[in-house]
Amino acid sequence: MYRLCLIWIGLMSVLSPASAAVRYVAASKLWILETGKTSYALGINELNAVQNVYWGKRLAREEDLSAAHTPRRFAFESDESLANEEYPGWGGMRYAEPCLKVSLDDGTRDVVLKYVSHQVSGEDLEIKLKDIRYDLFVVLHYRVFPHNDIIRKQVSIQNRTGKTVLVESAQSGVWYLPEGDGYRLSYLTGRWAGETQLNREPIQPGKKVLESRRGNTSHQANPWFAIDYQGAADEEHGRVWFGALGWSGNWKMVVEQASNRQVRVVAGYNDFDFGYSLKNGESLDTPPLYGGFTDQGFGESSRILHRFEREQILPDRAAPHVRPVLYNSWEATTFHVDEAGQKQLAEKAAKIGVELFVMDDGWFGQRNDDKAGLGDWSVNPKKFPNGLKSLIDSVNKLGMKFGLWVEPEMVNPNSDLYRAHPDWAIHFNDRPRTESRNQCILNMARDDVKEHIFSVLDKLVSENNIAFLKWDMNRHFTEPGWPEAAVPEQRKLWVKYANNVYEVIDRLRAKHPGMEIESCSGGGGRVDLGILQRVDQVWTSDNTEAFDRLSIQNGFSQAYAPKVMMAWVTDVPNMNGRSTSLQYRFLVSMMGSLGIGANLNHWTDADFTLASRMVGYYKRIRNTVQQGDLHRLFSPLQGELTANQYVSKDGKQAVLFAFLHSQQFRYPAPTIYLRGLDERALYRVESIDGKLEGKLKTVSGSYLMNRGLDFKLGGDFDGAMVILERVADR
Ligand code: GLA
């Protein structure tokens, strides 16, 4: 029966063009891009430009859409500026943020793009545009992900003018919201130890610029946005348009409400200090820009992104698997690592169920603090007289995989590498080389530097049984010079650097297929959909204090899947002086990909017992947390409670985490209504800590979602967890 169904679905998709993900309707000159629940339509207007026509909930009938049509002229505006062009160049009478700005070598700085041709193939659409005078082409690539309700835009700028063209701004595209005002923007900002803080504010006339000028994605802003209609959406309801950029270099997102009350989001390479010269025949590809729509609120917009990341972005997308429980030595030992100390920690970690043991900074060169050693990736013989082998063998014998910290893009001036190749560091001639954390950045845009880094890492991984690299990057760019390159090429550094980081990771993974990678940049400084295509997880923040983590994780989860969100249980008092119980710290970390970063040498027997128990629970629920649907029930940004619920893909298990920040006036914690369950199914209720009120054993989904659950939470920083197993359908 199942087979028959598949054949039928297959036949239908061949026979009925109306079910294709991309269709061209010749009569109205419209392309309709369709996902399961959304439609995106664009067409050729009277001016022969490609214009956006619709983005929102899936439309039942394409005939209802009229052809692209330039709006009525308005004094001081032009038809083209009002037309919601899919890829406006800076040229003619256009004043909103452009997608493309170029300078030709005869001094011309005007580009006006018109439709030339298109090609539809399966889930892909390519539209070719050309400047009205020059052979400067722009190919718009659209990819529809029908099952994920996501559309990807990517653009290729091709110079066939016979001359050199300087690209001054290259954006991946623009998303247009339905006309009108009253929209609200959600976005993520922060800083080191305070990443991914969620902001919400009304969109007003003018521009809001989110960006990084720091060379990588940055802690300060993250390339994700969500816009809701009338500022009325909540976690469960309301229209939300959202998007994210897949780029780990300088990026920019401009949210603009133009004078015609048109809200638009332009995103791509940051055009600040940008300059990418294209010789005749050369082209420049922009990063991928993703977008989606839901009418079911912020919760669903996040779940769409999470599913999309798991199924289309992450390296294990073809066969997703759960992340291992990890131990990392950083907070326990800092730079003071050695064979005996790491072995001791490894033995203790293995006892509580850790599956991946990661040795952090300090194992190489003269790395005794952060002043020396970066660049010299050979094992420090004093700390590891037997090389890494003896430690790795012990870790493996304990049943764990071994992982290692590296920071390949960096160099301390106090290192053999810097002494041999001072010109490899990013710099301007005769200018200071600002150090940050006592280090400079190797110019990965240079092919010789890239090859060096590849071969160092390749050797390290080939010679040792390394299953995992924590790839760190502990500073941002300054003095971004590349004096060895010809002047017109020097600013390519911004793009080539990030692309070469990608290339090294891709080549390493191809050569060492079993090896996994975590992206870290002094915490969460390099988290985006570009790096996530090539790493399995990211380090969320160097701030591992559990209460602070609630809001960092809340922001993170707006855009990124809990599966990639590394969360460690560490010691208290933590960096801000706060102390919380070990149980609370475990519960917070169990909402993502669990790690332990505490100094196990300081733990009591009771700590080990509790930790083993919690790791045991985590292994029971991790498939649900990592691969299931997240419902944010109470936000840490409002009120005294935070609550998150996860429902497994097959609906058989759900997990609820609840945290009370600080009880006042003896008020009981508010009732928590669950979501995403089957009203008629029965669930066995297991309160792992006895904090659930009442003696519930087996209850219906209807009870859980409508009557809800109450908890005995009190004092400061209390937490609870309930596991629900679906036992029967009523
Ligand atoms: C960064 C990382 C930490 C740790 C240190 C090591 O700060 O975010 O987790 O690896 O570097 O120097």
XYZ file of C-alpha atoms and ligand atoms in Angstrom:
742
model
C 0.000 0.000 0.000
C 2.786 2.364 1.028
C 4.630 1.579 -2.229
C 1.482 2.181 -4.262
C 1.083 5.551 -2.581
C 4.639 6.508 -3.435
C 4.155 5.528 -7.082
C 0.940 7.541 -7.182
C 2.616 10.598 -5.686
C 5.469 10.194 -8.176
C 3.050 9.926 -11.112
C 1.099 12.946 -9.958
C 4.184 15.081 -9.817
C 5.081 14.168 -13.402
C 1.585 14.529 -14.798
C 0.379 17.585 -13.011
C 2.495 20.670 -13.448
C 0.296 22.411 -10.875
C 2.063 20.425 -8.153
C 5.594 21.362 -9.227
C 7.669 23.424 -6.815
C 8.428 25.983 -9.533
C 6.069 26.869 -12.380
C 6.153 29.487 -15.062
C 2.750 30.766 -16.128
C 3.392 32.132 -19.595
C 0.070 33.946 -19.886
C 0.768 36.177 -16.911
C 4.573 35.960 -17.116
C 4.662 34.775 -13.526
C 6.846 32.264 -11.756
C 5.162 30.557 -8.843
C 7.442 29.015 -6.249
C 5.556 26.743 -3.938
C 6.391 24.945 -0.746
C 3.951 22.817 1.234
C 2.471 25.809 3.000
C 3.781 28.915 1.246
C 3.787 30.593 -2.140
C 6.293 33.035 -3.541
C 5.452 34.670 -6.847
C 7.435 36.927 -9.105
C 6.904 38.103 -12.638
C 8.055 40.250 -15.502
C 6.506 43.685 -15.417
C 5.760 46.246 -18.140
C 9.287 47.603 -17.810
C 10.745 44.143 -18.422
C 12.086 44.016 -14.886
C 11.573 41.072 -12.559
C 9.232 42.041 -9.782
C 8.051 40.364 -6.610
C 4.303 39.764 -6.606
C 3.533 37.715 -3.517
C 5.142 36.083 -0.472
C 2.990 34.389 2.107
C 0.634 31.524 2.787
C 0.153 29.088 -0.067
C -2.469 30.266 -2.533
C -5.023 27.791 -3.727
C -5.241 29.069 -7.313
C -2.476 30.645 -9.318
C -5.086 32.227 -11.638
C -5.946 34.591 -8.818
C -2.584 36.316 -9.152
C -2.332 39.109 -11.679
C 0.750 39.738 -13.731
C 3.506 41.872 -12.248
C 2.473 45.442 -12.606
C 4.343 48.639 -11.869
C 2.416 50.737 -9.377
C 1.090 54.185 -10.152
C 3.682 56.908 -10.486
C 4.165 59.298 -7.614
C 5.967 62.621 -7.753
C 9.658 62.346 -6.868
C 9.512 58.562 -7.260
C 9.874 56.443 -10.375
C 7.859 53.480 -11.579
C 10.852 51.222 -11.131
C 11.509 52.349 -7.583
C 7.950 51.448 -6.608
C 7.962 48.113 -8.385
C 9.455 45.746 -5.767
C 12.159 44.594 -8.123
C 13.660 41.254 -7.223
C 17.195 42.467 -7.722
C 17.447 46.234 -8.050
C 20.771 47.607 -9.195
C 21.854 51.079 -8.159
C 20.955 52.911 -11.302
C 18.180 54.950 -12.821
C 15.783 56.552 -10.394
C 16.094 54.220 -7.438
C 16.822 55.301 -3.886
C 16.142 52.321 -1.647
C 18.931 49.981 -0.573
C 20.173 48.373 -3.811
C 21.133 44.749 -4.314
C 23.976 45.607 -6.666
C 26.263 48.581 -7.043
C 29.098 48.593 -9.551
C 31.709 50.874 -10.995
C 32.868 50.316 -14.544
C 36.371 51.206 -15.575
C 35.154 54.086 -17.732
C 33.723 55.661 -14.597
C 30.123 54.563 -15.148
C 28.361 53.876 -11.878
C 24.881 52.950 -13.028
C 23.398 49.503 -13.457
C 19.845 48.814 -14.591
C 18.896 45.160 -14.824
C 16.279 43.755 -17.174
C 14.957 40.269 -17.777
C 16.725 38.177 -20.416
C 15.760 34.531 -19.973
C 14.933 31.879 -17.441
C 15.153 28.190 -16.797
C 13.020 26.005 -14.568
C 14.295 22.623 -13.489
C 12.613 20.749 -10.674
C 12.987 22.796 -7.528
C 15.296 25.340 -9.128
C 14.604 28.504 -11.004
C 17.262 30.593 -12.701
C 16.472 34.013 -14.055
C 19.038 35.832 -16.103
C 19.130 39.627 -15.968
C 21.339 41.971 -17.933
C 22.284 45.592 -17.711
C 20.556 47.780 -20.314
C 23.879 48.712 -21.984
C 26.736 46.507 -20.842
C 27.221 42.753 -20.857
C 26.996 42.631 -17.127
C 24.748 39.708 -16.203
C 23.106 38.734 -12.960
C 21.735 35.238 -12.581
C 19.161 34.875 -9.815
C 19.076 31.325 -8.492
C 16.058 30.228 -6.504
C 15.809 26.856 -4.807
C 12.556 25.740 -3.295
C 12.557 23.308 -0.366
C 8.937 22.138 -0.598
C 8.944 19.989 2.539
C 10.747 22.556 4.621
C 8.764 25.653 3.606
C 11.963 27.500 2.789
C 13.124 29.322 -0.313
C 16.775 30.034 -0.960
C 18.064 32.923 -3.039
C 21.581 33.130 -4.381
C 23.007 35.332 -7.073
C 25.852 35.144 -9.529
C 27.227 38.399 -10.936
C 28.965 37.815 -14.250
C 31.195 40.264 -16.037
C 31.354 39.919 -19.809
C 31.748 43.594 -20.536
C 35.250 43.128 -21.909
C 36.517 45.391 -19.128
C 37.112 45.195 -15.401
C 34.125 45.865 -13.201
C 34.411 46.814 -9.556
C 31.513 45.404 -7.557
C 30.866 47.759 -4.652
C 27.811 46.050 -3.214
C 26.648 42.504 -3.887
C 23.560 41.422 -2.029
C 21.984 37.991 -2.054
C 18.533 39.406 -2.588
C 15.665 41.292 -1.105
C 12.534 40.074 0.661
C 9.433 42.265 0.328
C 6.678 42.280 2.906
C 3.089 43.030 1.889
C 2.682 46.781 1.586
C 1.728 48.794 4.628
C 3.137 49.633 7.989
C 2.747 48.323 11.511
C 5.338 45.580 11.177
C 7.593 44.490 14.002
C 11.170 43.258 13.701
C 12.759 40.529 15.803
C 16.543 40.253 15.685
C 19.497 38.945 17.652
C 22.322 40.996 19.091
C 24.796 40.612 21.939
C 28.431 40.582 22.831
C 31.031 38.143 24.100
C 29.468 36.148 26.973
C 26.069 37.591 26.102
C 25.295 36.361 22.592
C 21.933 35.931 20.830
C 19.792 38.287 22.873
C 16.352 38.608 21.319
C 15.103 42.122 20.504
C 11.678 43.109 19.246
C 10.769 46.567 18.012
C 8.381 48.270 15.611
C 9.660 48.877 12.114
C 9.593 52.601 11.454
C 10.274 54.578 8.295
C 13.979 54.501 7.534
C 16.564 51.773 7.835
C 17.672 49.416 10.525
C 21.064 47.930 9.725
C 22.184 44.668 11.255
C 25.723 43.772 10.313
C 29.155 42.498 11.029
C 32.256 44.439 10.033
C 34.423 42.171 12.168
C 35.460 39.570 9.607
C 33.287 36.795 10.967
C 29.614 36.435 11.840
C 30.171 38.154 15.200
C 28.781 38.009 18.726
C 27.323 41.473 18.256
C 24.604 40.645 15.722
C 23.468 37.473 14.027
C 22.227 37.246 10.405
C 18.626 36.283 11.152
C 15.391 38.248 11.182
C 11.698 37.683 11.774
C 9.001 40.199 10.948
C 5.478 39.868 12.187
C 2.341 41.540 11.046
C 0.921 44.359 13.167
C 3.338 43.310 15.906
C 0.644 40.839 16.847
C 2.314 37.463 16.569
C 3.142 35.328 19.584
C 4.671 31.887 19.863
C 1.574 30.154 18.507
C -0.253 32.645 16.342
C 0.267 35.291 13.754
C 1.933 35.884 10.417
C 5.699 35.785 10.556
C 8.126 36.257 7.668
C 11.644 35.245 8.529
C 15.031 34.721 6.971
C 18.701 34.029 7.537
C 21.914 34.510 5.646
C 24.472 31.745 5.190
C 27.695 33.719 5.489
C 30.489 33.723 8.043
C 32.282 36.842 6.840
C 31.210 40.480 6.909
C 27.463 40.542 6.325
C 24.682 43.073 6.316
C 20.917 43.027 6.606
C 19.054 46.221 5.925
C 15.464 46.332 7.102
C 13.976 49.314 5.391
C 10.584 50.903 5.373
C 10.685 53.010 2.258
C 8.628 56.139 1.719
C 5.836 54.154 0.054
C 5.429 52.212 3.317
C 7.076 49.214 1.724
C 9.052 47.076 4.148
C 11.952 45.250 2.547
C 14.938 43.290 3.804
C 18.104 43.344 1.729
C 20.867 40.979 2.830
C 24.240 39.837 1.605
C 27.908 40.801 1.764
C 28.516 43.858 3.872
C 29.269 46.632 1.410
C 31.347 48.467 4.017
C 34.977 48.467 2.787
C 33.790 46.097 0.075
C 35.330 46.097 -3.358
C 35.437 43.018 -5.516
C 36.968 43.541 -8.903
C 35.866 41.246 -11.694
C 37.971 40.921 -14.787
C 36.194 40.162 -18.019
C 34.822 36.613 -17.807
C 34.922 36.478 -13.994
C 31.967 36.213 -11.687
C 31.082 36.671 -8.042
C 28.599 34.463 -6.201
C 26.727 35.818 -3.212
C 26.029 33.831 -0.054
C 22.735 31.956 0.190
C 19.817 33.859 1.668
C 16.956 31.827 3.098
C 13.396 32.886 3.776
C 10.135 31.460 4.993
C 6.640 32.344 6.119
C 4.192 30.927 8.613
C 0.872 32.056 10.013
C 1.520 30.129 13.218
C 3.709 32.522 15.097
C 7.336 32.688 16.154
C 7.321 29.148 17.523
C 6.553 27.661 14.130
C 8.985 29.983 12.348
C 11.752 28.592 14.569
C 10.628 25.009 14.106
C 10.666 25.468 10.325
C 14.246 26.701 10.520
C 15.275 23.915 12.906
C 13.841 21.217 10.619
C 15.400 22.862 7.608
C 18.815 22.964 9.276
C 18.605 19.324 10.302
C 17.352 18.131 6.944
C 19.067 20.440 4.448
C 21.978 22.247 6.040
C 23.932 20.211 8.588
C 26.654 17.808 7.421
C 24.614 14.798 8.600
C 21.512 16.054 6.747
C 21.195 12.862 4.677
C 21.017 10.678 7.787
C 20.651 12.873 10.883
C 21.992 11.392 14.091
C 22.124 12.586 17.694
C 25.080 14.449 19.118
C 27.283 12.674 21.662
C 27.543 13.773 25.290
C 30.797 15.661 25.485
C 33.337 16.549 28.142
C 35.614 19.555 27.629
C 38.555 20.347 29.861
C 38.738 24.124 29.330
C 37.040 25.463 32.430
C 38.674 22.778 34.567
C 42.280 23.170 33.483
C 42.534 26.230 31.210
C 46.027 26.064 29.646
C 47.393 23.632 32.228
C 46.826 20.430 30.355
C 49.084 17.384 30.522
C 48.815 13.689 29.912
C 48.236 12.609 33.509
C 45.711 15.341 34.244
C 43.695 14.699 31.099
C 43.692 10.951 31.715
C 42.394 11.537 35.213
C 39.568 13.705 33.922
C 38.819 11.224 31.157
C 38.360 8.383 33.628
C 35.908 10.440 35.634
C 34.075 11.637 32.563
C 33.657 8.092 31.283
C 32.018 7.086 34.566
C 29.160 9.500 34.117
C 28.436 8.460 30.562
C 30.445 10.929 28.469
C 30.927 9.755 24.881
C 33.346 12.338 23.484
C 36.297 13.659 25.476
C 37.684 16.966 24.193
C 41.013 18.415 25.204
C 40.927 22.188 24.890
C 43.622 24.846 24.564
C 47.184 24.453 25.867
C 48.438 21.172 24.342
C 50.731 22.560 21.618
C 53.856 24.671 21.083
C 54.765 27.024 23.921
C 51.132 27.466 24.855
C 51.173 28.007 28.616
C 48.911 31.025 28.510
C 47.322 33.100 25.785
C 50.541 34.945 24.978
C 52.330 32.329 22.887
C 52.099 29.284 20.715
C 49.222 29.857 18.301
C 50.454 28.783 14.897
C 52.764 26.037 16.191
C 50.521 23.018 16.014
C 52.906 20.387 17.299
C 52.353 18.642 20.604
C 54.158 20.166 23.557
C 56.649 17.419 24.543
C 56.847 18.482 28.182
C 53.125 18.157 28.682
C 52.747 15.133 26.418
C 56.029 13.214 26.353
C 54.303 10.354 24.508
C 52.633 12.576 21.962
C 48.868 12.534 21.880
C 48.694 8.819 21.228
C 48.896 7.639 24.804
C 46.094 9.970 25.917
C 43.930 9.168 22.910
C 44.380 5.437 23.435
C 43.310 5.768 27.065
C 40.286 7.836 26.093
C 39.348 5.282 23.445
C 39.824 2.409 25.893
C 37.391 4.129 28.215
C 34.849 3.892 25.384
C 34.997 7.557 24.395
C 35.996 9.306 21.215
C 38.700 11.930 21.352
C 38.386 15.552 20.283
C 40.919 18.375 20.155
C 40.810 22.183 20.290
C 42.492 24.102 17.484
C 42.533 27.729 16.433
C 43.958 27.377 12.936
C 43.408 30.899 11.611
C 45.419 32.565 14.358
C 49.004 33.280 15.227
C 50.695 34.684 18.307
C 53.595 36.985 17.412
C 55.428 34.862 19.952
C 55.427 31.725 17.823
C 57.779 29.987 15.406
C 55.245 30.456 12.620
C 55.098 34.222 13.039
C 58.866 34.501 13.295
C 59.150 32.599 10.006
C 56.276 34.336 8.178
C 55.408 37.710 9.665
C 53.813 38.669 6.337
C 51.241 35.887 6.719
C 49.367 37.945 9.289
C 46.706 40.322 8.042
C 48.244 43.805 8.094
C 48.814 47.071 6.268
C 52.406 48.022 5.475
C 54.008 50.255 8.057
C 50.928 50.334 10.241
C 50.378 48.908 13.704
C 49.152 45.336 13.880
C 46.607 45.530 16.635
C 46.689 42.419 18.757
C 43.628 41.063 20.456
C 44.128 38.308 23.040
C 47.787 38.707 22.050
C 47.149 37.316 18.605
C 47.013 38.260 14.932
C 44.982 36.703 12.160
C 46.608 34.648 9.446
C 45.560 35.853 6.049
C 43.472 32.907 4.947
C 42.661 34.762 1.734
C 46.188 33.894 0.600
C 46.354 30.518 -1.045
C 49.764 29.685 0.474
C 48.412 30.343 3.977
C 45.301 28.328 3.234
C 47.383 25.396 2.008
C 49.623 25.585 5.065
C 46.644 25.459 7.407
C 45.096 22.596 5.509
C 48.279 20.548 5.628
C 48.857 21.194 9.352
C 45.344 20.056 10.224
C 45.417 17.180 7.798
C 48.647 15.922 9.367
C 47.259 16.270 12.882
C 44.127 14.325 12.033
C 45.930 11.733 9.910
C 48.491 10.952 12.601
C 46.081 10.783 15.528
C 42.746 9.179 16.134
C 40.909 12.498 16.329
C 37.156 12.215 15.938
C 36.313 15.856 16.565
C 37.871 19.299 16.249
C 36.738 22.308 18.198
C 37.650 25.008 15.655
C 38.041 28.295 17.473
C 38.600 31.890 16.339
C 39.332 34.199 19.213
C 39.487 37.659 17.756
C 37.959 39.929 15.154
C 39.667 41.663 12.236
C 41.618 44.912 12.428
C 43.785 46.604 9.789
C 42.433 44.243 7.115
C 45.322 44.643 4.701
C 46.742 42.293 2.137
C 49.691 44.299 0.831
C 51.127 41.383 -1.179
C 48.125 41.427 -3.508
C 47.666 43.977 -6.281
C 45.777 46.996 -4.957
C 42.507 46.278 -6.831
C 42.536 42.756 -5.391
C 43.241 43.620 -1.769
C 39.700 44.080 -0.583
C 38.776 40.643 -1.839
C 40.233 39.563 1.482
C 36.827 39.904 3.158
C 35.221 37.368 0.843
C 38.171 35.112 0.082
C 39.063 34.705 3.743
C 35.692 33.252 4.665
C 35.502 31.151 1.498
C 38.935 29.694 2.193
C 37.955 28.820 5.760
C 34.998 26.981 4.233
C 37.257 25.294 1.701
C 39.725 24.025 4.313
C 36.894 22.588 6.405
C 35.268 21.002 3.363
C 38.507 19.408 2.204
C 39.340 18.134 5.674
C 35.933 16.576 6.031
C 36.122 15.015 2.604
C 39.489 13.471 3.452
C 38.491 12.424 6.984
C 34.826 11.525 6.628
C 34.284 10.350 10.200
C 35.621 13.518 11.787
C 33.212 16.093 13.184
C 33.723 19.786 13.870
C 32.420 22.398 16.283
C 32.474 26.043 15.271
C 33.559 28.310 18.091
C 34.641 31.908 18.072
C 35.271 32.986 21.634
C 31.847 31.453 22.279
C 29.107 32.136 19.725
C 30.932 34.447 17.324
C 30.608 32.224 14.278
C 27.091 30.848 14.160
C 25.237 31.109 10.853
C 23.790 28.932 8.116
C 27.036 29.104 6.128
C 29.258 27.536 8.765
C 26.477 25.147 9.770
C 26.665 23.537 6.341
C 30.064 22.241 7.336
C 30.123 21.859 11.122
C 28.082 19.580 13.348
C 27.619 21.918 16.281
C 28.533 25.345 17.576
C 29.769 26.712 20.856
C 26.908 28.886 22.021
C 28.728 31.182 24.431
C 31.691 31.273 26.778
C 29.124 32.250 29.364
C 28.107 28.909 30.836
C 26.264 30.386 33.810
C 22.966 28.537 33.770
C 20.568 31.422 34.398
C 22.252 33.672 31.819
C 22.170 30.728 29.465
C 18.375 30.678 29.550
C 18.158 33.935 27.621
C 21.170 33.164 25.397
C 19.575 29.834 24.501
C 16.170 31.433 24.025
C 17.635 33.813 21.445
C 19.711 31.067 19.854
C 16.642 28.874 19.449
C 14.824 31.549 17.447
C 17.078 30.763 14.532
C 19.109 27.642 15.263
C 18.283 24.055 16.140
C 18.809 22.840 19.739
C 20.820 19.984 18.265
C 23.727 22.262 17.322
C 23.552 24.315 20.520
C 26.376 23.102 22.747
C 25.527 23.583 26.394
C 27.950 22.627 29.158
C 27.413 22.017 32.813
C 30.195 23.909 34.586
C 31.244 24.860 38.093
C 29.798 27.526 40.376
C 30.106 30.306 41.270
C 30.259 31.013 37.565
C 31.608 34.062 35.705
C 28.995 36.438 37.036
C 29.325 35.149 40.591
C 26.012 33.290 40.619
C 25.613 29.828 42.106
C 22.888 27.418 41.106
C 22.422 23.758 41.948
C 24.057 21.058 39.836
C 20.594 19.750 38.991
C 19.527 23.171 37.672
C 22.698 23.440 35.611
C 22.063 20.017 34.100
C 18.473 20.849 33.255
C 19.487 24.042 31.451
C 22.173 22.238 29.446
C 19.900 19.315 28.622
C 17.787 21.647 26.488
C 20.474 21.563 23.823
C 23.391 19.311 23.038
C 24.715 18.289 26.448
C 28.303 18.771 27.476
C 30.124 18.857 30.769
C 32.857 21.372 31.384
C 33.219 21.195 35.173
C 36.366 20.292 37.037
C 35.500 16.703 37.871
C 38.368 16.578 40.364
C 36.307 18.850 42.590
C 33.115 16.832 42.441
C 31.760 14.884 45.409
C 30.365 11.358 45.193
C 26.898 12.854 45.337
C 27.738 15.056 42.335
C 28.862 12.021 40.348
C 25.713 10.129 41.268
C 23.499 13.014 40.244
C 25.474 13.596 37.040
C 25.241 9.934 35.986
C 21.513 10.037 36.602
C 21.066 13.225 34.565
C 23.239 11.972 31.706
C 21.126 8.801 31.747
C 17.954 10.869 31.454
C 19.518 12.957 28.729
C 20.322 9.896 26.663
C 16.680 8.878 26.971
C 15.388 12.226 25.779
C 18.114 13.531 23.494
C 16.528 12.263 20.328
C 13.461 14.334 21.234
C 15.452 17.420 22.247
C 17.801 17.314 19.296
C 15.593 16.055 16.475
C 12.133 16.974 17.700
C 9.978 20.088 17.744
C 10.665 22.838 20.250
C 7.776 24.736 21.825
C 8.815 27.754 23.876
C 6.110 27.958 26.506
C 7.441 30.678 28.807
C 10.141 33.082 27.732
C 12.985 34.015 30.101
C 12.451 37.586 28.921
C 9.037 37.810 30.604
C 7.948 36.950 34.103
C 9.396 34.565 36.621
C 9.263 31.342 34.625
C 11.042 29.827 31.638
C 9.560 26.678 30.128
C 10.435 24.752 27.002
C 8.841 21.632 25.659
C 10.176 19.245 23.033
C 8.088 16.728 21.114
C 9.724 13.867 19.248
C 9.234 13.590 15.505
C 7.063 10.496 15.869
C 5.056 12.084 18.678
C 5.883 9.246 21.072
C 7.832 11.271 23.587
C 7.668 14.799 24.924
C 9.880 16.508 27.483
C 9.099 19.567 29.525
C 11.659 21.761 31.275
C 10.503 24.433 33.700
C 12.632 26.977 35.553
C 11.596 29.412 38.237
C 13.941 32.363 38.470
C 12.994 33.822 41.795
C 9.904 33.232 43.839
C 8.268 36.213 45.493
C 5.378 36.537 47.925
C 4.907 32.740 47.962
C 3.001 32.812 44.701
C 2.872 29.375 43.116
C 4.487 29.032 39.693
C 1.949 29.565 36.900
C 0.247 26.602 35.258
C 2.091 25.359 32.189
C -0.024 24.337 29.208
C 1.699 21.864 26.938
C 1.587 22.023 23.164
C 2.033 19.861 20.125
C 0.521 16.709 21.675
C -2.321 14.556 20.448
C -5.459 15.509 22.407
C -6.767 11.963 22.318
C -3.582 10.089 23.094
C -2.574 8.980 26.578
C 0.804 9.885 27.995
C 2.654 8.360 30.919
C 3.921 11.176 33.106
C 7.322 10.896 34.754
C 8.431 13.718 36.984
C 12.145 13.075 37.389
C 12.491 15.239 40.476
C 9.108 14.942 42.190
C 8.406 18.626 41.555
C 5.211 18.045 39.630
C 2.093 18.795 41.674
C -0.372 15.945 42.084
C 0.066 12.279 41.448
C -0.402 12.124 37.724
C 0.387 8.764 36.194
C -1.230 8.562 32.783
C -3.211 11.460 31.333
C -4.559 12.528 27.980
C -2.953 15.009 25.649
C -6.122 17.003 26.126
C -5.457 17.266 29.868
C -1.858 18.251 29.350
C -2.700 20.947 26.826
C -5.907 22.280 28.406
C -5.671 21.683 32.148
C -1.900 21.948 32.103
C 0.689 21.068 34.723
C 1.575 22.752 37.995
C 4.951 22.579 39.658
C 6.288 22.896 43.187
C 8.972 25.384 42.297
C 10.255 27.771 44.905
C 13.145 29.908 46.092
C 15.706 31.004 43.544
C 16.773 29.146 40.411
C 14.646 26.074 40.768
C 14.059 23.706 37.884
C 11.984 20.680 36.974
C 11.723 18.162 34.182
C 8.897 15.903 33.108
C 9.119 13.130 30.527
C 5.922 12.117 28.755
C 5.747 8.810 26.924
C 2.795 8.219 24.663
C 1.333 4.917 25.780
C -1.991 4.630 23.999
C -4.403 6.223 21.566
C -7.861 6.605 22.971
C 37.672 30.478 23.553
C 36.604 29.415 23.597
C 36.712 28.665 24.906
C 38.076 28.054 25.026
C 39.143 29.125 24.921
C 40.515 28.508 24.859
O 37.431 31.477 24.486
O 35.341 29.960 23.420
O 35.712 27.672 24.989
O 38.239 27.081 24.038
O 38.959 29.917 23.745
O 41.530 29.450 24.773
